[in-house]
Amino acid sequence: MHPLISMMNKLSPLGIYDLSDGTNIKNELQAYAQALYAHRQNMEELLREAFISSSESYGLEIREKVIGDVKSSYSTEKRREMLTLRKGFNESDFTKESLKKFLRSFGVSDYSIIEVPTQGTISVCVGGSYPDSEAKWIENQIKRILPAHLDAYVYFGGKTWNQFQLQNKTFAQLDADNLQWKQIHLQ
């Protein structure tokens, strides 16, 4: 209910205020109602942004900045999913399945993990193309989560964005090839 209607419904039974149009009381109530309405909108936005499941803008951005860069290139639903996965980690999440979940928490969906327990190594090959800064961040995140007693190797399959840009192909040339992204990535 709009604040003006609510206030008028509460004051009219008292019979001591003239609530007709153009009166000072009605004008004052309209001013209060406008401020209360704006305040309600701000409170609703704050409440929405306070939770990952309903956040749409700055609530997602603040959480993403804590762990890295803002992932504005992803959909809101994907960003929520990644943050929820990331928030769900605890001190007992050091299994291969947890590592897979961890990789998905920052948008990596194409990867392979090779463990060599006898040599104390683990290798993570990340597929897909990422800008250099994001690739370094992904590599850093993976190395930070892996146990310190393992030698960790992180490498990226396919082309980097720099290599891709050095081909000097226009969008029209790429489009004419009629390739899917994975095929472009492997060229």
PDB file of C-alpha atoms in Angstrom:
ATOM      1  CA  MET A   1       0.000   0.000   0.000  1.00  0.00           C
ATOM      2  CA  HIS A   2       1.265   3.459  -0.867  1.00  0.00           C
ATOM      3  CA  PRO A   3       2.325   5.427   2.246  1.00  0.00           C
ATOM      4  CA  LEU A   4      -0.092   8.304   1.540  1.00  0.00           C
ATOM      5  CA  ILE A   5      -3.108   5.987   1.456  1.00  0.00           C
ATOM      6  CA  SER A   6      -1.898   4.239   4.597  1.00  0.00           C
ATOM      7  CA  MET A   7      -1.462   7.505   6.527  1.00  0.00           C
ATOM      8  CA  MET A   8      -4.814   8.853   5.371  1.00  0.00           C
ATOM      9  CA  ASN A   9      -6.559   5.605   6.372  1.00  0.00           C
ATOM     10  CA  LYS A  10      -5.052   5.903   9.832  1.00  0.00           C
ATOM     11  CA  LEU A  11      -5.811   9.619  10.322  1.00  0.00           C
ATOM     12  CA  SER A  12      -9.313   9.899   8.828  1.00  0.00           C
ATOM     13  CA  PRO A  13     -11.109   7.969  11.655  1.00  0.00           C
ATOM     14  CA  LEU A  14      -9.790  10.537  14.145  1.00  0.00           C
ATOM     15  CA  GLY A  15     -11.839  13.256  12.449  1.00  0.00           C
ATOM     16  CA  ILE A  16      -9.543  16.071  13.568  1.00  0.00           C
ATOM     17  CA  TYR A  17      -7.636  16.583  10.305  1.00  0.00           C
ATOM     18  CA  ASP A  18      -8.924  18.051   7.066  1.00  0.00           C
ATOM     19  CA  LEU A  19      -7.528  15.577   4.508  1.00  0.00           C
ATOM     20  CA  SER A  20      -9.118  17.120   1.442  1.00  0.00           C
ATOM     21  CA  ASP A  21      -7.024  18.061  -1.613  1.00  0.00           C
ATOM     22  CA  GLY A  22      -5.075  21.304  -1.385  1.00  0.00           C
ATOM     23  CA  THR A  23      -4.961  21.537   2.425  1.00  0.00           C
ATOM     24  CA  ASN A  24      -1.689  21.977   4.269  1.00  0.00           C
ATOM     25  CA  ILE A  25      -2.214  18.645   6.077  1.00  0.00           C
ATOM     26  CA  LYS A  26      -2.729  16.746   2.807  1.00  0.00           C
ATOM     27  CA  ASN A  27       0.277  18.486   1.194  1.00  0.00           C
ATOM     28  CA  GLU A  28       2.445  17.646   4.197  1.00  0.00           C
ATOM     29  CA  LEU A  29       1.287  14.013   4.145  1.00  0.00           C
ATOM     30  CA  GLN A  30       2.117  13.842   0.427  1.00  0.00           C
ATOM     31  CA  ALA A  31       5.657  15.082   1.128  1.00  0.00           C
ATOM     32  CA  TYR A  32       6.098  12.526   3.917  1.00  0.00           C
ATOM     33  CA  ALA A  33       4.650   9.809   1.701  1.00  0.00           C
ATOM     34  CA  GLN A  34       7.104  10.599  -1.094  1.00  0.00           C
ATOM     35  CA  ALA A  35      10.070  10.347   1.292  1.00  0.00           C
ATOM     36  CA  LEU A  36       8.713   7.163   2.887  1.00  0.00           C
ATOM     37  CA  TYR A  37       8.160   5.598  -0.521  1.00  0.00           C
ATOM     38  CA  ALA A  38      11.762   6.361  -1.568  1.00  0.00           C
ATOM     39  CA  HIS A  39      12.997   4.995   1.745  1.00  0.00           C
ATOM     40  CA  ARG A  40      10.972   1.795   1.260  1.00  0.00           C
ATOM     41  CA  GLN A  41      12.477   1.353  -2.219  1.00  0.00           C
ATOM     42  CA  ASN A  42      15.988   1.741  -0.768  1.00  0.00           C
ATOM     43  CA  MET A  43      15.242  -0.765   1.994  1.00  0.00           C
ATOM     44  CA  GLU A  44      13.855  -3.292  -0.495  1.00  0.00           C
ATOM     45  CA  GLU A  45      16.971  -2.917  -2.645  1.00  0.00           C
ATOM     46  CA  LEU A  46      19.234  -3.299   0.380  1.00  0.00           C
ATOM     47  CA  LEU A  47      17.396  -6.432   1.482  1.00  0.00           C
ATOM     48  CA  ARG A  48      17.526  -7.882  -2.045  1.00  0.00           C
ATOM     49  CA  GLU A  49      21.272  -7.192  -2.382  1.00  0.00           C
ATOM     50  CA  ALA A  50      22.052  -8.650   1.058  1.00  0.00           C
ATOM     51  CA  PHE A  51      21.570 -12.222  -0.161  1.00  0.00           C
ATOM     52  CA  ILE A  52      23.338 -13.978  -3.024  1.00  0.00           C
ATOM     53  CA  SER A  53      20.149 -15.714  -4.137  1.00  0.00           C
ATOM     54  CA  SER A  54      18.324 -12.439  -4.803  1.00  0.00           C
ATOM     55  CA  SER A  55      21.178 -10.015  -5.444  1.00  0.00           C
ATOM     56  CA  GLU A  56      21.245  -8.343  -8.853  1.00  0.00           C
ATOM     57  CA  SER A  57      23.902  -5.627  -8.845  1.00  0.00           C
ATOM     58  CA  TYR A  58      26.148  -4.250  -6.118  1.00  0.00           C
ATOM     59  CA  GLY A  59      25.524  -7.250  -3.841  1.00  0.00           C
ATOM     60  CA  LEU A  60      27.142  -9.491  -6.446  1.00  0.00           C
ATOM     61  CA  GLU A  61      29.871  -6.986  -7.296  1.00  0.00           C
ATOM     62  CA  ILE A  62      31.005  -6.529  -3.688  1.00  0.00           C
ATOM     63  CA  ARG A  63      31.270 -10.278  -3.135  1.00  0.00           C
ATOM     64  CA  GLU A  64      33.106 -10.784  -6.441  1.00  0.00           C
ATOM     65  CA  LYS A  65      35.612  -8.041  -5.624  1.00  0.00           C
ATOM     66  CA  VAL A  66      36.497  -9.827  -2.382  1.00  0.00           C
ATOM     67  CA  ILE A  67      37.699 -12.893  -4.316  1.00  0.00           C
ATOM     68  CA  GLY A  68      38.760 -11.317  -7.613  1.00  0.00           C
ATOM     69  CA  ASP A  69      37.302  -9.268 -10.416  1.00  0.00           C
ATOM     70  CA  VAL A  70      33.680  -8.471 -11.133  1.00  0.00           C
ATOM     71  CA  LYS A  71      32.330 -11.127 -13.499  1.00  0.00           C
ATOM     72  CA  SER A  72      29.962  -8.857 -15.428  1.00  0.00           C
ATOM     73  CA  SER A  73      30.414 -10.913 -18.605  1.00  0.00           C
ATOM     74  CA  TYR A  74      28.431 -13.749 -16.994  1.00  0.00           C
ATOM     75  CA  SER A  75      24.672 -13.813 -16.499  1.00  0.00           C
ATOM     76  CA  THR A  76      23.275 -12.883 -13.094  1.00  0.00           C
ATOM     77  CA  GLU A  77      22.246 -16.506 -12.488  1.00  0.00           C
ATOM     78  CA  LYS A  78      25.746 -17.792 -13.342  1.00  0.00           C
ATOM     79  CA  ARG A  79      27.334 -15.184 -11.058  1.00  0.00           C
ATOM     80  CA  ARG A  80      25.028 -16.237  -8.212  1.00  0.00           C
ATOM     81  CA  GLU A  81      25.864 -19.891  -8.820  1.00  0.00           C
ATOM     82  CA  MET A  82      29.614 -19.193  -8.791  1.00  0.00           C
ATOM     83  CA  LEU A  83      29.413 -17.165  -5.573  1.00  0.00           C
ATOM     84  CA  THR A  84      27.260 -19.792  -3.878  1.00  0.00           C
ATOM     85  CA  LEU A  85      29.757 -22.514  -4.804  1.00  0.00           C
ATOM     86  CA  ARG A  86      32.672 -20.415  -3.579  1.00  0.00           C
ATOM     87  CA  LYS A  87      30.964 -19.579  -0.298  1.00  0.00           C
ATOM     88  CA  GLY A  88      30.303 -23.257   0.368  1.00  0.00           C
ATOM     89  CA  PHE A  89      33.967 -24.209   0.847  1.00  0.00           C
ATOM     90  CA  ASN A  90      35.405 -25.107   4.224  1.00  0.00           C
ATOM     91  CA  GLU A  91      38.545 -26.622   5.717  1.00  0.00           C
ATOM     92  CA  SER A  92      37.585 -30.189   4.741  1.00  0.00           C
ATOM     93  CA  ASP A  93      37.227 -29.480   1.003  1.00  0.00           C
ATOM     94  CA  PHE A  94      40.499 -30.905  -0.309  1.00  0.00           C
ATOM     95  CA  THR A  95      39.267 -33.725  -2.520  1.00  0.00           C
ATOM     96  CA  LYS A  96      39.300 -33.987  -6.288  1.00  0.00           C
ATOM     97  CA  GLU A  97      35.518 -33.392  -6.320  1.00  0.00           C
ATOM     98  CA  SER A  98      35.987 -30.266  -4.224  1.00  0.00           C
ATOM     99  CA  LEU A  99      38.634 -29.025  -6.647  1.00  0.00           C
ATOM    100  CA  LYS A 100      36.154 -29.493  -9.498  1.00  0.00           C
ATOM    101  CA  LYS A 101      33.561 -27.530  -7.540  1.00  0.00           C
ATOM    102  CA  PHE A 102      36.174 -24.872  -6.825  1.00  0.00           C
ATOM    103  CA  LEU A 103      36.999 -24.523 -10.532  1.00  0.00           C
ATOM    104  CA  ARG A 104      33.310 -24.093 -11.352  1.00  0.00           C
ATOM    105  CA  SER A 105      33.071 -21.426  -8.633  1.00  0.00           C
ATOM    106  CA  PHE A 106      35.032 -18.997 -10.775  1.00  0.00           C
ATOM    107  CA  GLY A 107      33.566 -19.921 -14.125  1.00  0.00           C
ATOM    108  CA  VAL A 108      35.898 -22.652 -15.359  1.00  0.00           C
ATOM    109  CA  SER A 109      33.793 -25.415 -16.871  1.00  0.00           C
ATOM    110  CA  ASP A 110      36.259 -26.976 -19.306  1.00  0.00           C
ATOM    111  CA  TYR A 111      39.190 -28.578 -17.477  1.00  0.00           C
ATOM    112  CA  SER A 112      41.012 -31.822 -16.780  1.00  0.00           C
ATOM    113  CA  ILE A 113      42.761 -32.843 -13.592  1.00  0.00           C
ATOM    114  CA  ILE A 114      45.629 -35.322 -13.535  1.00  0.00           C
ATOM    115  CA  GLU A 115      46.893 -36.621 -10.216  1.00  0.00           C
ATOM    116  CA  VAL A 116      50.178 -38.487  -9.829  1.00  0.00           C
ATOM    117  CA  PRO A 117      50.274 -39.421  -6.121  1.00  0.00           C
ATOM    118  CA  THR A 118      53.567 -41.313  -6.386  1.00  0.00           C
ATOM    119  CA  GLN A 119      55.286 -38.134  -7.577  1.00  0.00           C
ATOM    120  CA  GLY A 120      53.255 -35.788  -5.407  1.00  0.00           C
ATOM    121  CA  THR A 121      51.972 -33.776  -8.365  1.00  0.00           C
ATOM    122  CA  ILE A 122      48.659 -32.550  -9.605  1.00  0.00           C
ATOM    123  CA  SER A 123      48.116 -30.939 -12.988  1.00  0.00           C
ATOM    124  CA  VAL A 124      45.126 -28.874 -13.996  1.00  0.00           C
ATOM    125  CA  CYS A 125      44.586 -28.136 -17.670  1.00  0.00           C
ATOM    126  CA  VAL A 126      42.078 -25.336 -18.109  1.00  0.00           C
ATOM    127  CA  GLY A 127      40.271 -25.239 -21.431  1.00  0.00           C
ATOM    128  CA  GLY A 128      38.725 -22.173 -22.976  1.00  0.00           C
ATOM    129  CA  SER A 129      40.173 -18.788 -23.704  1.00  0.00           C
ATOM    130  CA  TYR A 130      40.632 -16.142 -21.060  1.00  0.00           C
ATOM    131  CA  PRO A 131      42.187 -12.692 -21.078  1.00  0.00           C
ATOM    132  CA  ASP A 132      45.746 -12.810 -19.710  1.00  0.00           C
ATOM    133  CA  SER A 133      44.808 -11.125 -16.432  1.00  0.00           C
ATOM    134  CA  GLU A 134      41.966 -13.579 -15.793  1.00  0.00           C
ATOM    135  CA  ALA A 135      44.150 -16.565 -16.710  1.00  0.00           C
ATOM    136  CA  LYS A 136      46.779 -15.426 -14.175  1.00  0.00           C
ATOM    137  CA  TRP A 137      44.067 -14.971 -11.551  1.00  0.00           C
ATOM    138  CA  ILE A 138      42.633 -18.455 -12.246  1.00  0.00           C
ATOM    139  CA  GLU A 139      46.109 -20.002 -12.021  1.00  0.00           C
ATOM    140  CA  ASN A 140      46.782 -18.168  -8.753  1.00  0.00           C
ATOM    141  CA  GLN A 141      43.448 -19.281  -7.276  1.00  0.00           C
ATOM    142  CA  ILE A 142      44.095 -22.922  -8.185  1.00  0.00           C
ATOM    143  CA  LYS A 143      47.606 -22.889  -6.716  1.00  0.00           C
ATOM    144  CA  ARG A 144      46.341 -21.235  -3.525  1.00  0.00           C
ATOM    145  CA  ILE A 145      43.698 -23.896  -2.886  1.00  0.00           C
ATOM    146  CA  LEU A 146      45.868 -26.959  -3.585  1.00  0.00           C
ATOM    147  CA  PRO A 147      47.701 -28.546  -0.656  1.00  0.00           C
ATOM    148  CA  ALA A 148      51.206 -27.178  -0.162  1.00  0.00           C
ATOM    149  CA  HIS A 149      52.843 -30.629  -0.199  1.00  0.00           C
ATOM    150  CA  LEU A 150      51.854 -31.167  -3.857  1.00  0.00           C
ATOM    151  CA  ASP A 151      53.671 -29.785  -6.844  1.00  0.00           C
ATOM    152  CA  ALA A 152      50.899 -28.011  -8.727  1.00  0.00           C
ATOM    153  CA  TYR A 153      50.975 -27.405 -12.450  1.00  0.00           C
ATOM    154  CA  VAL A 154      48.358 -25.243 -14.078  1.00  0.00           C
ATOM    155  CA  TYR A 155      48.287 -24.708 -17.786  1.00  0.00           C
ATOM    156  CA  PHE A 156      45.797 -23.519 -20.324  1.00  0.00           C
ATOM    157  CA  GLY A 157      44.897 -25.477 -23.434  1.00  0.00           C
ATOM    158  CA  GLY A 158      44.144 -23.672 -26.647  1.00  0.00           C
ATOM    159  CA  LYS A 159      44.923 -20.087 -27.491  1.00  0.00           C
ATOM    160  CA  THR A 160      45.185 -17.156 -25.143  1.00  0.00           C
ATOM    161  CA  TRP A 161      43.295 -13.987 -26.005  1.00  0.00           C
ATOM    162  CA  ASN A 162      46.558 -12.359 -27.116  1.00  0.00           C
ATOM    163  CA  GLN A 163      47.315 -15.202 -29.498  1.00  0.00           C
ATOM    164  CA  PHE A 164      43.759 -15.080 -30.770  1.00  0.00           C
ATOM    165  CA  GLN A 165      43.935 -11.330 -31.377  1.00  0.00           C
ATOM    166  CA  LEU A 166      47.271 -11.676 -33.206  1.00  0.00           C
ATOM    167  CA  GLN A 167      45.480 -13.609 -35.971  1.00  0.00           C
ATOM    168  CA  ASN A 168      44.049 -10.270 -37.126  1.00  0.00           C
ATOM    169  CA  LYS A 169      40.796 -11.844 -38.271  1.00  0.00           C
ATOM    170  CA  THR A 170      37.747  -9.669 -38.409  1.00  0.00           C
ATOM    171  CA  PHE A 171      34.442 -10.817 -36.974  1.00  0.00           C
ATOM    172  CA  ALA A 172      33.114 -11.265 -40.516  1.00  0.00           C
ATOM    173  CA  GLN A 173      36.043 -13.590 -41.349  1.00  0.00           C
ATOM    174  CA  LEU A 174      35.444 -15.655 -38.213  1.00  0.00           C
ATOM    175  CA  ASP A 175      31.722 -15.761 -38.905  1.00  0.00           C
ATOM    176  CA  ALA A 176      32.338 -16.926 -42.480  1.00  0.00           C
ATOM    177  CA  ASP A 177      34.278 -19.928 -41.118  1.00  0.00           C
ATOM    178  CA  ASN A 178      31.024 -21.019 -39.419  1.00  0.00           C
ATOM    179  CA  LEU A 179      32.871 -22.523 -36.434  1.00  0.00           C
ATOM    180  CA  GLN A 180      31.759 -23.039 -32.860  1.00  0.00           C
ATOM    181  CA  TRP A 181      33.773 -21.375 -30.113  1.00  0.00           C
ATOM    182  CA  LYS A 182      35.543 -24.617 -29.150  1.00  0.00           C
ATOM    183  CA  GLN A 183      36.603 -25.060 -32.757  1.00  0.00           C
ATOM    184  CA  ILE A 184      37.876 -21.465 -32.989  1.00  0.00           C
ATOM    185  CA  HIS A 185      39.708 -21.985 -29.722  1.00  0.00           C
ATOM    186  CA  LEU A 186      41.547 -25.055 -31.060  1.00  0.00           C
ATOM    187  CA  GLN A 187      42.597 -23.520 -34.415  1.00  0.00           C
TER     188      GLN A 187
END
